[in-house]
CSV table of C-alpha atoms in Angstrom, one decimal:
chain,number,residue,atom,x,y,z
A,250,MET,CA,85.9,29.3,68.5
A,251,ALA,CA,87.3,30.5,65.0
A,252,LEU,CA,87.5,26.6,64.2
A,253,LEU,CA,83.9,25.7,65.5
A,254,TYR,CA,82.6,28.8,63.6
A,255,GLY,CA,84.2,27.2,60.2
A,256,LEU,CA,82.9,23.8,60.5
A,257,LEU,CA,79.3,24.9,61.5
A,258,TRP,CA,80.0,27.5,58.2
A,259,ARG,CA,80.5,24.3,55.8
A,260,LEU,CA,77.9,22.1,57.3
A,261,LEU,CA,75.4,24.4,56.3
A,262,LEU,CA,76.9,24.9,52.7
A,263,PHE,CA,76.9,21.5,52.5
A,264,LEU,CA,73.3,21.3,53.3
A,265,VAL,CA,72.4,23.9,51.1
A,266,HIS,CA,74.1,21.6,48.2
A,267,ILE,CA,72.1,19.0,49.3
A,268,ASN,CA,68.9,20.7,49.0
A,269,ARG,CA,69.5,22.1,46.0
A,270,ALA,CA,70.3,19.0,44.4
A,271,LEU,CA,67.1,17.2,45.9
A,272,VAL,CA,64.8,20.1,44.5
A,273,SER,CA,66.7,19.7,41.2
A,274,TRP,CA,66.2,16.1,41.2
A,275,LEU,CA,62.8,16.4,42.4
A,276,ARG,CA,61.9,19.0,39.4
A,277,VAL,CA,63.0,16.6,36.9
A,278,ARG,CA,60.9,13.9,38.3
A,279,LEU,CA,57.6,16.3,38.5
A,280,ARG,CA,58.0,17.5,34.8
A,281,SER,CA,58.7,13.1,33.6
A,282,TRP,CA,55.4,12.6,35.6
A,283,LYS,CA,53.6,15.3,34.5
A,284,GLY,CA,54.4,14.5,30.6
A,285,ARG,CA,53.8,10.7,31.2
A,286,LEU,CA,50.6,11.7,32.6
A,287,TRP,CA,50.1,14.3,30.0
A,288,GLU,CA,51.0,11.6,27.4
A,289,ARG,CA,48.2,8.9,28.9
A,290,ALA,CA,45.1,11.2,28.9
A,291,MET,CA,46.3,12.5,25.3
A,292,ALA,CA,46.4,8.6,23.9
A,293,ALA,CA,43.2,8.1,26.2
A,294,LEU,CA,41.3,10.7,24.2
A,295,LEU,CA,42.7,9.9,20.8
A,296,LEU,CA,42.3,6.1,21.2
A,297,PRO,CA,38.7,6.0,19.8
A,298,VAL,CA,39.3,8.8,17.0
A,299,ALA,CA,42.0,6.3,15.5
A,300,LEU,CA,40.3,3.1,16.0
A,301,ALA,CA,37.3,4.9,14.1
A,302,GLY,CA,39.4,5.1,11.3
A,303,VAL,CA,40.1,1.6,11.5
A,304,PRO,CA,37.9,-0.6,9.0
A,305,ASP,CA,35.7,-3.4,10.5
A,306,PRO,CA,35.5,-6.5,8.6
A,307,GLN,CA,32.5,-7.5,10.4
A,308,ARG,CA,31.1,-4.3,9.7
A,309,LYS,CA,31.8,-4.8,5.8
A,310,VAL,CA,30.3,-8.2,5.9
A,311,ASN,CA,26.8,-6.7,7.2
A,312,GLN,CA,27.1,-4.4,4.2
A,313,ASP,CA,26.6,-7.3,1.9
A,314,PRO,CA,23.0,-7.3,0.7
A,315,ASP,CA,22.9,-10.6,0.6
A,316,ALA,CA,24.2,-10.9,4.3
A,317,ASN,CA,21.7,-7.8,5.2
A,318,ALA,CA,18.7,-10.1,3.7
A,319,ASN,CA,16.1,-10.4,6.5
A,320,PRO,CA,15.6,-14.2,7.2
A,321,VAL,CA,12.2,-13.6,8.6
A,322,THR,CA,11.2,-11.4,5.4
A,323,GLY,CA,12.3,-14.7,3.4
A,324,ASN,CA,10.6,-17.3,5.3
A,325,ARG,CA,7.3,-15.0,5.0
A,326,ASN,CA,7.6,-14.7,1.5
A,327,ALA,CA,8.2,-18.4,1.0
A,328,GLY,CA,5.2,-19.3,3.4
A,329,ARG,CA,2.7,-16.7,1.8
A,330,ARG,CA,4.0,-18.3,-1.9
A,331,SER,CA,3.6,-21.8,-0.3
A,332,ARG,CA,0.1,-21.2,1.0
A,333,TRP,CA,-1.2,-19.4,-2.1
A,334,LEU,CA,-0.2,-22.5,-4.2
A,335,SER,CA,-1.8,-24.8,-2.0
A,336,ASP,CA,-4.8,-22.9,-2.5
A,337,GLY,CA,-4.9,-23.1,-5.7
A,338,ARG,CA,-4.4,-26.8,-6.0
A,339,SER,CA,-7.2,-27.5,-3.1
A,340,LEU,CA,-9.8,-25.6,-5.7
A,341,GLU,CA,-12.1,-28.4,-7.8
A,342,LYS,CA,-11.4,-26.3,-10.9
A,343,LEU,CA,-9.1,-23.0,-11.7
A,344,PRO,CA,-9.5,-21.0,-14.2
A,345,VAL,CA,-6.8,-20.6,-17.1
A,346,HIS,CA,-7.8,-16.9,-17.9
A,347,ILE,CA,-9.4,-14.7,-15.6
A,348,GLY,CA,-10.6,-11.1,-16.4
A,349,LEU,CA,-10.5,-8.3,-13.9
A,350,LEU,CA,-13.5,-5.9,-14.5
A,351,VAL,CA,-13.4,-2.6,-12.9
A,352,ALA,CA,-16.8,-0.8,-13.1
A,353,GLU,CA,-15.5,2.0,-10.8
A,354,GLU,CA,-14.6,5.9,-11.8
A,355,GLU,CA,-11.2,5.9,-10.2
A,356,PRO,CA,-9.0,2.9,-10.6
A,357,SER,CA,-6.5,1.8,-7.9
A,358,TYR,CA,-3.3,0.5,-9.7
A,359,THR,CA,-2.2,-1.1,-5.9
A,360,ASP,CA,-5.3,-3.2,-5.6
A,361,ILE,CA,-5.2,-4.1,-9.2
A,362,ALA,CA,-1.9,-5.0,-9.4
A,363,ASN,CA,-2.2,-7.1,-5.8
A,364,LEU,CA,-5.1,-9.0,-7.6
A,365,ALA,CA,-2.8,-9.9,-10.7
A,366,VAL,CA,0.1,-11.2,-8.2
A,367,TRP,CA,-2.5,-13.4,-6.4
A,368,CYS,CA,-4.0,-14.6,-9.4
A,369,MET,CA,-0.7,-15.6,-10.9
A,370,ALA,CA,0.5,-17.5,-7.7
A,371,VAL,CA,-2.4,-19.6,-7.2
A,372,GLY,CA,-1.7,-21.4,-10.7
A,373,ILE,CA,-3.9,-18.9,-13.3
A,374,SER,CA,-2.1,-18.7,-16.6
A,375,TYR,CA,-3.7,-15.6,-17.9
A,376,VAL,CA,-5.4,-12.4,-16.4
A,377,SER,CA,-6.9,-9.7,-18.2
A,378,VAL,CA,-7.4,-6.1,-16.9
A,379,TYR,CA,-10.2,-4.0,-18.0
A,380,ASP,CA,-12.0,-0.7,-17.4
A,381,ASN,CA,-14.3,0.6,-19.9
A,382,HIS,CA,-12.7,4.1,-20.5
A,383,GLY,CA,-9.3,2.4,-21.6
A,384,ILE,CA,-7.6,4.1,-18.1
A,385,PHE,CA,-5.2,1.2,-17.7
A,386,GLN,CA,-4.4,1.0,-21.2
A,387,LYS,CA,-3.3,4.7,-21.3
A,388,ASN,CA,-1.0,4.3,-18.0
A,389,ASN,CA,0.0,0.7,-18.8
A,390,SER,CA,3.7,1.8,-18.1
A,391,ARG,CA,2.2,3.0,-14.4
A,392,LEU,CA,0.2,-0.5,-14.2
A,393,LEU,CA,3.6,-2.5,-14.7
A,394,GLU,CA,5.6,-0.5,-12.4
A,395,GLU,CA,3.0,-1.3,-10.0
A,396,ILE,CA,2.7,-5.4,-10.9
A,397,VAL,CA,6.2,-5.7,-10.8
A,398,ARG,CA,6.7,-4.0,-7.1
A,399,GLN,CA,3.6,-5.8,-5.5
A,400,GLN,CA,5.4,-8.9,-7.2
A,401,GLN,CA,8.6,-8.2,-5.2
A,402,ASP,CA,6.6,-7.2,-1.9
A,403,LEU,CA,4.4,-10.2,-1.8
A,404,MET,CA,6.0,-12.7,-3.4
A,405,GLY,CA,10.0,-11.7,-2.4
A,406,VAL,CA,10.7,-12.2,-6.3
A,407,ASP,CA,13.5,-10.2,-8.1
A,408,GLY,CA,12.9,-8.6,-11.4
A,409,SER,CA,9.9,-8.6,-13.1
A,410,LYS,CA,8.3,-12.1,-13.2
A,411,CYS,CA,5.1,-11.8,-15.5
A,412,ASP,CA,4.5,-10.8,-19.1
A,413,VAL,CA,2.5,-7.8,-19.5
A,414,GLU,CA,1.1,-7.5,-23.0
A,415,PHE,CA,-1.2,-4.6,-24.1
A,416,LEU,CA,-3.2,-4.5,-27.2
A,417,SER,CA,-2.9,-1.4,-29.2
A,418,GLN,CA,-6.4,-0.8,-30.0
A,419,GLY,CA,-7.7,-3.8,-31.0
A,420,SER,CA,-4.9,-4.5,-33.6
A,421,ASP,CA,-2.7,-7.2,-34.4
A,422,LYS,CA,0.3,-5.2,-33.0
A,423,HIS,CA,1.3,-5.9,-29.7
A,424,GLN,CA,3.3,-4.2,-26.9
A,425,HIS,CA,5.2,-6.9,-24.7
A,426,HIS,CA,7.3,-5.7,-21.7
A,427,VAL,CA,9.7,-8.2,-20.5
A,428,VAL,CA,9.3,-10.9,-18.4
A,429,SER,CA,10.3,-14.4,-18.6
A,430,CYS,CA,7.5,-16.3,-17.1
A,431,TRP,CA,4.4,-18.3,-18.3
A,432,PRO,CA,1.8,-16.0,-16.4
A,433,SER,CA,0.7,-13.6,-18.7
A,434,VAL,CA,-1.3,-10.0,-18.0
A,435,LYS,CA,-3.2,-8.3,-20.7
A,436,VAL,CA,-4.5,-4.6,-20.3
A,437,LEU,CA,-7.7,-4.4,-22.4
A,438,SER,CA,-10.3,-1.5,-23.5
A,439,PRO,CA,-13.8,-1.7,-25.2
A,440,GLU,CA,-11.6,-1.0,-28.5
A,441,ASP,CA,-9.9,-4.4,-28.3
A,442,GLY,CA,-13.2,-6.3,-28.5
A,443,LYS,CA,-15.3,-4.5,-30.7
A,444,GLN,CA,-12.3,-3.8,-33.2
A,445,SER,CA,-11.5,-7.4,-33.3
A,446,ILE,CA,-14.8,-8.1,-34.3
A,447,VAL,CA,-14.6,-5.5,-37.0
A,448,GLN,CA,-11.3,-6.4,-38.6
A,449,ALA,CA,-12.4,-10.2,-39.0
A,450,ALA,CA,-15.7,-9.4,-40.8
A,451,GLN,CA,-13.7,-7.0,-43.0
A,452,GLN,CA,-11.1,-9.9,-43.5
A,453,LEU,CA,-14.1,-12.0,-44.8
A,454,CYS,CA,-15.4,-9.3,-47.0
A,455,ARG,CA,-12.2,-8.9,-48.6
A,456,SER,CA,-12.0,-12.7,-49.1
A,457,VAL,CA,-15.2,-12.6,-50.9
A,458,GLU,CA,-14.4,-9.7,-53.1
A,459,ASN,CA,-11.2,-11.1,-53.9
A,460,ARG,CA,-13.0,-14.1,-54.9
A,461,GLU,CA,-10.6,-16.3,-52.2
A,462,ARG,CA,-14.1,-17.1,-50.8
A,463,SER,CA,-17.9,-17.6,-51.2
A,464,SER,CA,-20.2,-16.0,-49.8
A,465,ARG,CA,-21.6,-18.9,-48.8
A,466,ASP,CA,-18.5,-19.9,-46.9
A,467,ILE,CA,-19.2,-16.8,-44.6
A,468,SER,CA,-20.6,-18.1,-41.1
A,469,VAL,CA,-20.4,-17.8,-37.5
A,470,SER,CA,-18.0,-20.5,-37.1
A,471,MET,CA,-15.8,-19.0,-39.9
A,472,LEU,CA,-15.7,-15.6,-38.2
A,473,ASP,CA,-14.9,-17.3,-34.6
A,474,LEU,CA,-12.3,-18.8,-36.2
A,475,LEU,CA,-10.8,-15.8,-37.5
A,476,LEU,CA,-10.9,-14.1,-34.1
A,477,ARG,CA,-9.3,-17.1,-32.2
A,478,GLU,CA,-6.6,-17.0,-34.9
A,479,SER,CA,-5.8,-13.2,-33.8
A,480,LYS,CA,-5.8,-14.2,-30.1
A,481,SER,CA,-3.1,-16.4,-28.5
A,482,VAL,CA,-4.8,-16.9,-25.5
A,483,PRO,CA,-8.0,-19.0,-24.4
A,484,ASP,CA,-11.5,-17.5,-23.4
A,485,PRO,CA,-11.7,-16.0,-19.8
A,486,GLU,CA,-13.8,-18.9,-17.8
A,487,LEU,CA,-14.3,-16.1,-15.0
A,488,VAL,CA,-14.4,-12.6,-15.2
A,489,VAL,CA,-14.6,-10.7,-11.8
A,490,LYS,CA,-16.7,-7.4,-11.5
A,491,PHE,CA,-15.9,-4.7,-9.6
A,492,GLY,CA,-18.3,-2.0,-8.8
A,493,PRO,CA,-22.3,-1.3,-8.7
A,494,VAL,CA,-22.9,-1.2,-12.7
A,495,ASP,CA,-24.4,-4.8,-14.1
A,496,SER,CA,-23.1,-4.7,-16.8
A,497,THR,CA,-20.4,-6.5,-19.1
A,498,LEU,CA,-19.3,-3.2,-20.2
A,499,GLY,CA,-17.9,-3.9,-23.6
A,500,PHE,CA,-15.6,-7.0,-22.2
A,501,LEU,CA,-14.6,-8.7,-25.1
A,502,PRO,CA,-18.2,-9.9,-26.5
A,503,TRP,CA,-17.0,-12.6,-28.8
A,504,HIS,CA,-15.2,-14.2,-26.0
A,505,ILE,CA,-17.5,-14.4,-22.9
A,506,ARG,CA,-20.5,-16.9,-24.2
A,507,LEU,CA,-19.0,-19.5,-21.7
A,508,THR,CA,-17.8,-17.1,-19.1
A,509,GLU,CA,-19.1,-17.0,-15.5
A,510,PHE,CA,-19.4,-13.6,-13.7
A,511,ILE,CA,-18.9,-13.0,-10.5
A,512,SER,CA,-19.4,-9.4,-8.9
A,513,LEU,CA,-17.5,-7.7,-5.6
A,514,PRO,CA,-18.5,-4.7,-4.5
A,515,SER,CA,-15.2,-2.7,-5.1
A,516,HIS,CA,-11.6,-3.4,-6.0
A,517,ARG,CA,-10.4,-0.7,-3.6
A,518,ASP,CA,-9.0,-2.6,-0.7
A,519,VAL,CA,-9.4,-6.1,-2.0
A,520,SER,CA,-8.3,-8.5,0.1
A,521,TYR,CA,-6.7,-12.1,-1.1
A,522,GLU,CA,-9.4,-13.8,1.1
A,523,ASP,CA,-11.9,-12.0,-1.5
A,524,LEU,CA,-10.1,-13.6,-4.3
A,525,LEU,CA,-9.9,-17.2,-3.1
A,526,GLY,CA,-13.6,-16.7,-2.0
A,527,VAL,CA,-14.4,-15.9,-5.9
A,528,LEU,CA,-12.1,-18.5,-7.0
A,529,ARG,CA,-14.1,-21.0,-4.5
A,530,ARG,CA,-17.8,-20.2,-6.1
A,531,PHE,CA,-16.1,-20.7,-9.4
A,532,GLY,CA,-15.0,-23.8,-8.3
A,533,SER,CA,-18.2,-25.1,-7.0
A,534,CYS,CA,-20.3,-23.7,-9.9
A,535,ARG,CA,-21.7,-26.1,-12.8
A,536,GLN,CA,-21.4,-25.0,-16.4
A,537,ARG,CA,-24.3,-27.1,-18.3
A,538,LEU,CA,-23.1,-25.7,-21.6
A,539,GLY,CA,-27.1,-25.6,-22.9
A,540,GLN,CA,-27.9,-29.1,-21.4
C-alpha cells in the first residue's frame, strides 16, 4: 500500500508540474497575441495620420493655377470674343470713334466698363466716356480698375489691355495709364471741349499779336486745323446718349458736326444686345453731308 500511495503521489506531482507548465505557456501566448492585436489596432489608427503627412504629387499638380484653369470658362470666353468680332465684321459700317454720353445723375462704373469693353471687342478703336458733371474724370482710377476687371471677366484677358487716357481739364497734358493694345479709352468732361476751343483761339490771337500771322489769316479752317493738331483722335462718328435729357450737354462741341446721336433710356443694366442694336442702327443710317 505504501508503494501504491508513493506512485499516486508522484503522479499527482507530475500532473501539477504539467499543469503549471501549460498555464505558463498559455500566459506567454496570450500576452504575445494581445501585444500583436494591440499593435495592429494602433497601426490601423495611426495609418491615416501618417498618410496625411505624405505629399500627394497629383495634388501639387492641381495646385498649379494653370492646371486648375477651367476649360469651360476658357472656351466660353473664346466663344464670346469670336462672336463679338463676327458681329463687328457683319455690320455695314463700324465707327472708329464712339462716345458714351451719360446724362444721368448716378453713373454706374460697371455698366460703363462693360460698354467700353464691348466696343473694343467688336473692333472700335476709340471710346470716349463723358458726363456733364465730370464724375468719371474725377474718379478715373476707379473707372480704369473697373474696365480692366470687366475685360478679364468678359474676355478672359490677362492684365490691362486697353489704353485709358484722361485729359486734364482740357489742357494738352494727358494722363496715360498703361496699356499695350490699340483700343483707347478717353474720359472727358465739359471743360475738355470748351477749353480746347479757348486755347486754340488764344493761340491764334497770340500769333497775330506777335506778327506771326495776319488777322486776315484767322478763319474757321485755321481754327479747325489747330483743334485737330491738339487732338490725336478722329471725330466721333457715333455718340450713344443715356438718359432722358435731349441735349449734347457740352460733349466736344467742335468735333460733333457730323456725329450721329442715338439715345437709350439708361446706361444701367444695359446689355450687349442693346449696344449691338445701336451699332446696327448706325450702320444702316446714311449721312448725306449736306447734299
